[in-house]
mmCIF file of C-alpha atoms in Angstrom:
data_model
loop_
_atom_site.group_PDB
_atom_site.id
_atom_site.type_symbol
_atom_site.label_atom_id
_atom_site.label_comp_id
_atom_site.label_asym_id
_atom_site.label_seq_id
_atom_site.Cartn_x
_atom_site.Cartn_y
_atom_site.Cartn_z
ATOM 1 C CA MET E 1 100.448 109.974 77.249
ATOM 2 C CA GLY E 2 97.256 111.742 78.134
ATOM 3 C CA VAL E 3 97.304 110.789 81.724
ATOM 4 C CA GLY E 4 97.671 113.499 84.336
ATOM 5 C CA THR E 5 95.004 114.040 86.928
ATOM 6 C CA PRO E 6 95.560 112.276 90.246
ATOM 7 C CA ALA E 7 92.531 109.964 89.575
ATOM 8 C CA ASN E 8 93.984 109.268 86.078
ATOM 9 C CA ILE E 9 97.298 108.341 87.773
ATOM 10 C CA LEU E 10 95.764 106.046 90.364
ATOM 11 C CA GLU E 11 93.608 104.161 87.675
ATOM 12 C CA SER E 12 96.760 103.669 85.719
ATOM 13 C CA VAL E 13 98.806 102.292 88.326
ATOM 14 C CA GLU E 14 95.935 99.772 89.080
ATOM 15 C CA ARG E 15 96.189 98.704 85.516
ATOM 16 C CA GLY E 16 99.874 98.149 85.663
ATOM 17 C CA VAL E 17 101.338 101.407 84.378
ATOM 18 C CA ASP E 18 104.560 102.330 86.246
ATOM 19 C CA PHE E 19 106.068 105.245 84.357
ATOM 20 C CA PHE E 20 104.445 108.649 83.857
ATOM 21 C CA ASP E 21 105.395 111.796 82.068
ATOM 22 C CA CYS E 22 102.647 114.562 82.270
ATOM 23 C CA VAL E 23 102.366 118.391 82.262
ATOM 24 C CA TYR E 24 99.305 118.533 84.484
ATOM 25 C CA PRO E 25 100.867 119.770 87.708
ATOM 26 C CA SER E 26 102.873 122.673 85.885
ATOM 27 C CA ARG E 27 100.282 123.553 83.272
ATOM 28 C CA ASN E 28 97.408 123.512 85.636
ATOM 29 C CA GLY E 29 99.423 125.305 88.318
ATOM 30 C CA ARG E 30 100.174 128.151 85.750
ATOM 31 C CA HIS E 31 96.313 128.482 85.327
ATOM 32 C CA GLY E 32 95.549 128.889 89.040
ATOM 33 C CA HIS E 33 94.728 125.146 89.841
ATOM 34 C CA ALA E 34 96.278 123.619 92.869
ATOM 35 C CA TYR E 35 95.966 119.955 93.593
ATOM 36 C CA THR E 36 95.342 119.024 97.222
ATOM 37 C CA ASN E 37 94.375 115.901 99.194
ATOM 38 C CA LEU E 38 90.938 117.760 99.254
ATOM 39 C CA GLY E 39 90.540 117.987 95.478
ATOM 40 C CA ARG E 40 91.551 120.578 92.979
ATOM 41 C CA LEU E 41 91.363 124.298 93.938
ATOM 42 C CA ASN E 42 90.876 126.955 91.318
ATOM 43 C CA LEU E 43 92.833 129.933 93.353
ATOM 44 C CA SER E 44 91.269 132.483 90.770
ATOM 45 C CA ASN E 45 87.928 131.935 92.272
ATOM 46 C CA ALA E 46 86.676 134.849 94.531
ATOM 47 C CA ARG E 47 86.003 132.451 97.489
ATOM 48 C CA PHE E 48 89.741 132.311 98.132
ATOM 49 C CA ALA E 49 90.157 136.213 98.567
ATOM 50 C CA LEU E 50 90.038 135.889 102.402
ATOM 51 C CA ASP E 51 91.059 132.401 103.086
ATOM 52 C CA ASP E 52 93.970 132.353 105.404
ATOM 53 C CA ARG E 53 94.513 128.673 105.384
ATOM 54 C CA PRO E 54 97.273 126.980 103.406
ATOM 55 C CA LEU E 55 96.403 125.267 100.046
ATOM 56 C CA ASP E 56 96.481 121.959 101.682
ATOM 57 C CA PRO E 57 96.651 121.811 105.498
ATOM 58 C CA GLY E 58 98.299 118.446 105.454
ATOM 59 C CA CYS E 59 101.169 119.531 102.878
ATOM 60 C CA ASN E 60 104.566 120.256 103.922
ATOM 61 C CA CYS E 61 105.715 121.991 100.718
ATOM 62 C CA PRO E 62 107.615 125.361 100.896
ATOM 63 C CA VAL E 63 104.349 127.129 99.690
ATOM 64 C CA CYS E 64 101.782 125.527 102.130
ATOM 65 C CA ARG E 65 104.153 126.084 105.102
ATOM 66 C CA ARG E 66 104.507 129.874 104.412
ATOM 67 C CA TYR E 67 101.634 131.272 102.221
ATOM 68 C CA SER E 68 97.853 131.436 102.346
ATOM 69 C CA ARG E 69 95.183 130.777 99.763
ATOM 70 C CA ALA E 70 94.188 134.402 100.040
ATOM 71 C CA TYR E 71 97.703 135.650 99.178
ATOM 72 C CA ILE E 72 98.047 133.197 96.155
ATOM 73 C CA HIS E 73 94.579 134.199 94.927
ATOM 74 C CA HIS E 74 95.832 137.930 95.140
ATOM 75 C CA LEU E 75 99.041 137.040 93.097
ATOM 76 C CA PHE E 76 96.743 135.576 90.415
ATOM 77 C CA LYS E 77 94.484 138.589 90.495
ATOM 78 C CA ALA E 78 97.361 140.950 90.187
ATOM 79 C CA ARG E 79 98.955 138.861 87.508
ATOM 80 C CA GLU E 80 102.035 138.264 89.462
ATOM 81 C CA MET E 81 104.172 135.364 87.910
ATOM 82 C CA LEU E 82 104.917 134.475 91.463
ATOM 83 C CA GLY E 83 101.454 132.843 91.942
ATOM 84 C CA MET E 84 101.977 130.533 88.873
ATOM 85 C CA ARG E 85 105.419 129.698 90.412
ATOM 86 C CA PHE E 86 104.065 128.878 93.736
ATOM 87 C CA LEU E 87 101.073 126.591 92.392
ATOM 88 C CA VAL E 88 103.617 124.795 89.982
ATOM 89 C CA LEU E 89 105.875 124.101 93.036
ATOM 90 C CA HIS E 90 103.148 122.980 95.195
ATOM 91 C CA ASN E 91 101.643 120.672 92.482
ATOM 92 C CA LEU E 92 104.926 118.997 91.831
ATOM 93 C CA TYR E 93 105.401 118.472 95.500
ATOM 94 C CA PHE E 94 101.927 117.035 95.800
ATOM 95 C CA TYR E 95 102.445 114.679 92.847
ATOM 96 C CA ASN E 96 105.902 113.539 94.110
ATOM 97 C CA THR E 97 104.250 112.800 97.492
ATOM 98 C CA MET E 98 101.455 110.982 96.001
ATOM 99 C CA MET E 99 103.802 108.813 93.808
ATOM 100 C CA GLU E 100 105.677 107.908 97.053
ATOM 101 C CA GLU E 101 102.387 107.093 98.814
ATOM 102 C CA ILE E 102 101.553 104.786 95.857
ATOM 103 C CA ARG E 103 104.981 103.122 96.184
ATOM 104 C CA ASN E 104 104.447 102.428 99.830
ATOM 105 C CA ALA E 105 101.024 101.230 99.419
ATOM 106 C CA LEU E 106 102.016 98.828 96.598
ATOM 107 C CA ASP E 107 105.080 97.602 98.759
ATOM 108 C CA GLU E 108 102.537 97.135 101.543
ATOM 109 C CA GLY E 109 99.887 95.376 99.518
ATOM 110 C CA ARG E 110 97.164 97.859 100.303
ATOM 111 C CA PHE E 111 97.168 99.912 97.046
ATOM 112 C CA SER E 112 93.296 99.155 96.553
ATOM 113 C CA SER E 113 92.442 100.717 99.801
ATOM 114 C CA TYR E 114 94.649 103.561 99.340
ATOM 115 C CA LYS E 115 93.169 104.426 96.068
ATOM 116 C CA LYS E 116 89.740 104.253 97.414
ATOM 117 C CA GLU E 117 90.533 106.407 100.372
ATOM 118 C CA LYS E 118 92.525 109.041 98.186
ATOM 119 C CA LEU E 119 89.690 109.400 95.680
ATOM 120 C CA GLU E 120 87.075 109.687 98.319
ATOM 121 C CA MET E 121 89.116 112.280 100.184
ATOM 122 C CA MET E 122 89.778 114.411 97.076
ATOM 123 C CA ALA E 123 86.019 114.206 96.054
ATOM 124 C CA ARG E 124 84.841 115.765 99.492
ATOM 125 C CA ASN E 125 85.840 119.120 98.196
ATOM 126 C CA GLY E 126 83.465 118.972 95.449
ATOM 127 C CA GLU E 127 85.973 119.950 92.556
ATOM 128 C CA GLU E 128 87.047 117.099 90.446
ATOM 129 C CA CYS E 129 90.519 115.954 90.347
#
């Protein structure tokens, strides 16, 4: 389908698309990218080497509850497959949570405001989703 970023999905939902099948969460996770409510993070970047925060402070996935950005960064630098697995797990959790939020926003008649708020929140990080 060619749709995969959080912004793509939000735009597609607004246009009436209600079924998605994308590889973005897993493919990008294997390449060191984590999707968060603060935008996309590239865990290969040196700026995460000493960052003891979770990937996404508001996320309740098993990875965010237990591991730091620094640890995941280390796993990628050491070429440990566990780093890829952690980011795929986190990204799938993020996407599933976002889809649940979208369904709730649609049911409550507030999708437009949800979309605007979500995109603004993700854009604050400076990396494009």
